Amino acid sequence: MALSGMRGLSVFISDIRNCQNKEQERLRVDKELGNVRTRFKNEKGLTHYEKKKYVWKMLYIYMLGYDVDFGQMEAVSLISAPKYPEKQVGYIVTSCLLNENHDFLRLAINAVRNDIIGRNETFQCLALTLVGNIGGREFAESLAPDVQKLLTSSSCRPLVRKKAALCLLRLYRKNPDVVNVDGWSDRMAQLLDERDLGVLTSSMSLLVALVANNYETYWSCLPKCVKILERLARNQDIPPEYTYYGIPSPWLQVKTMRALQYFPTVEDPNARQTLFEVLQRILLGTDVVKNVNKNNASHAVLFEALALVMHLDAEKEMMSQCVALLGKFLTVREPNIRYLGLENMTRMLMVSDVQDIIKRHQAQIITSLKDPDISIRRRALDLLYGMCDVSNAKDIVEELLQYLNTADFAMREELSLKAAILAEKFAPDLSWYVDVILQLIDKAGDFVSDDIWFRVVQFVTNNEDLQPYAAVKAREFLDKPALHETMVKVSAYILGEYSHLLARRPGCSPKEIFTILHEKLPTVSTSMIPILLSTYAKILMRTQPTDPELQNQIWAIFHKYESCIDIETQQRAVEYIALSRKGAALVDIMAEMPKFPERRSALIQKAEETEADTAEQSAIRLRAQQQTSSALVMTEQRPANGMPPVSQHSLVKVSRMSNEVIQGGVFQQDPNTAGQGVTQANGTLSVVDPQPPEPSADLLGDLFSPLAIEGPPGAAVKSKHNMASGPQGAPNEEEILALAPVEEQTNPVQPIGNIAERFRALCLKDSGVLYEDPYIQIGIKAEWQAHQGRVVLFLGNKNTAPLLSVQALILPPSHLMMELSLVPETIPPRAQVQCPLEIINLQPSRDLAVLDFSYKFGTHVINVKLRLPAVLNKFLQPISVSAEEFFPQWRSLSGAPLKLQEVVKGVRPMSLAEMANLLNSFRLMISPGLDPNANNLVASTTFYSESTQAMLCLIRIETDPTDRTQLRMTVATGDPTLTFELKEFIKEQLISIPTISRAPAAAPPQAQPTSPTTIVSDPGALLAGLLH
């Protein structure tokens, strides 16, 4: 930034640097912005030089992190200046302040095009840099043909052609459907004959993007790429400025080999022979040196060459050279090189006939498991897992078990899973497999998943010859003083089924086995006790002749757990006491477990899901994840608390603020359920039977009904406005909350108060009660700042008995990122717990998040789905604008989709003051006096999201004093989606005005006395009053 001749800019920068604190800096910036705004507004005859001075100041203020919401027109106008200093400022500031969707860019297209087709090479470079940096669709449609002409022009200097190639690459990546590259195969082949390495490198980047989408069109470029590699490998005609630490243009070498990997094969035998000679030269000429920069460049070329060798399926001799070279890297002191050696050796496992060569380095790879760097240890584990087969499985698994004692906790779960998979896939005999899994469970403990011990139980049950051996091993492990609970589970199951096979062994009598198992009972969790009770029952049943002392001991244990608070334990104890009276029939009931049906191993399935991918496959997968999808995915199974896991997505496209009924995560309207109970609009309350629910009769109808999917902005959308109540104050069908018990309930649980009214109240304020019934109260306290929010859920138990099996699941819409902290499974009597919920707004939308909350009280599971008040107006910040600020912005946002207008009918009659208060409650600031018509309202606000940042929103409402049931509304913002969503949001509020609805049904007799009528806004205080 040249400051010569711009004393005002130098003084301003000096003042900013001398500010003592942030407040002084902000005041100085506001003063300067006001001065610049005044000069732009009042002095119409500003010269290009004067504009340049003020635009430099705007750019500096923008670089300090302040919003600059004016002056873009002046910056764009400088692009047309005839002199370089002013034109340079215009291009730089336009690139920084405007994005590809800004309307002002349309004004610059002609000026940019004139510079591109002009003869001034400096201006051409400025214009190409701007187009490449912004890369918008309109730029691509208007300027791509001119950029293509520059690239293929023989009269342009290499500097301009190089920038043209990179500019065209940017436009093609952003808009591949707009940039016309038909017939470009011959042109690209000509570009690859270029002698200038700068143009050649830029053209090669463009070729990589083109062949990635369609390689068949560019077969003529393949021999040219081979010639380029040959030229570089032999260091022929390479300027010194393109030689990096003695390596000829490593960037061009990498790009050329990357382009060759997109072609399936090299068919020409001469070209293939030349290519292999070049690759051989690279493999033999690469070594580790002390210079870090040279290492980085040479290894970048080397690893790309290795990828190309694997892609071309080279001869075994060359593959051996590659593996030998990678083996050298495993012994280097530099950790980055060791990591790359392990990673590329793992990739080479996918090539046939290479695994035996890699096995020669097995000792070095095992040594890498003890490396101080955890990333190297992970790569060594992946490589050992990939290279394992029947011949080396014993050695590798034993090493993994030994390493398990010292492995990091972060690696133990993955290590345990891979050891179990290898033991199952390559076990020489089943007894070795049992030994390995039992050792694994003993050493890993908490890091062994249930799938692992389920699988060993299945093997033992299905193989009779294995049962005595497994029982002996389980008995031996029980002698250890400290034993993990998973090992107790496996031992208890195996000994319960097969301990009678060890009756003649010393220390294996039924009483001795019972005694040693019973010693573990005080150390296990509640979920383990039913397994031990089953084991006791089977030991007692198989004791022949009957041992009265053992029988009395076991029956005493069963009687002890008859009244256990855990239902599963209590049921087992009661059932075994009843079964003990069956006499001879007990033998058939408690017989050995039958063989499991043969099915695919869950561990092997996990192994296939975690196979290593190539670099290209990983890149394709990453690009697929980054693409926006509007698909709706149903939840398969529900986690206990918090957000759903990655593999279990929920339905995230949630309906708007209208009062649709939610059933099972899908919005429905079923008039047949109207007579089943009382309904509230904010969610669905149901008494759930332990049996699984009936599937929906028309699942596709539920998913793709208009209630679940809303049309995109700009579409002709007919809003369905649901009034809060009917004409007589009675709730309509959609507001009725379907209470659908599977069996007859004597005292059905009903909510206290109107859930819909509670939700509407929380849309206007930040604290209050979201839901309440006789047993629990859910309160909310929220804080909102810009595009982020923090909501605390207050869960209060109103009774003297605990609430069990408490579960909370957030079903977020696609525009909100939400993370709920862990919700405890039990809420003690008259206690309150707090669960923070973090929210980030990604983009404008009226979709709502849903809280799926359930708990257990007595024999019933109560489940309720509640809309969360994370609505659009929570991300609005009222802002006052003057007439000087309002009207230029209003005029600049002209026409759809940035400015939308609609005549709204069916508005509930209200005075102008009431309407102004309603808009103020939704964080829209009324600006009186801006509209000359006294019957109109003008409002402004700022919307915050990650995609729009801070976006100014302007609203104008024109009313008819003779007909208050209709009005005309105009909404203008800088984002089309935001304009549409905000318009629809305001329209919903003007039509669906909350009214006093019918009083709720009386609470059941178990309900607590209703609280006083005084409203407490703080949910924490409100719940505390209920709990004391």
mmCIF file of C-alpha atoms in Angstrom, residues 113 245 262 265 301 407 489 504 549 591 700 756 790 831 873:
data_model
loop_
_atom_site.group_PDB
_atom_site.id
_atom_site.type_symbol
_atom_site.label_atom_id
_atom_site.label_comp_id
_atom_site.label_asym_id
_atom_site.label_seq_id
_atom_site.Cartn_x
_atom_site.Cartn_y
_atom_site.Cartn_z
ATOM 1 C CA ARG A 113 -13.971 -7.122 -19.865
ATOM 2 C CA TYR A 245 17.473 -27.231 -4.617
ATOM 3 C CA TYR A 262 -6.605 -40.104 -14.071
ATOM 4 C CA THR A 265 -3.511 -46.972 -18.546
ATOM 5 C CA VAL A 301 7.944 -36.034 -6.288
ATOM 6 C CA ALA A 407 -0.659 -48.611 24.364
ATOM 7 C CA LYS A 489 -19.588 -61.944 31.912
ATOM 8 C CA ARG A 504 -14.103 -84.306 37.809
ATOM 9 C CA GLU A 549 -26.337 -76.516 51.226
ATOM 10 C CA ALA A 591 -31.168 -76.945 29.053
ATOM 11 C CA LEU A 700 -43.690 -42.159 1.935
ATOM 12 C CA ALA A 756 -48.464 -24.120 22.212
ATOM 13 C CA ARG A 790 -26.688 -21.082 24.579
ATOM 14 C CA ALA A 831 -34.269 -32.410 42.320
ATOM 15 C CA ASN A 873 -36.025 -13.913 15.337
#
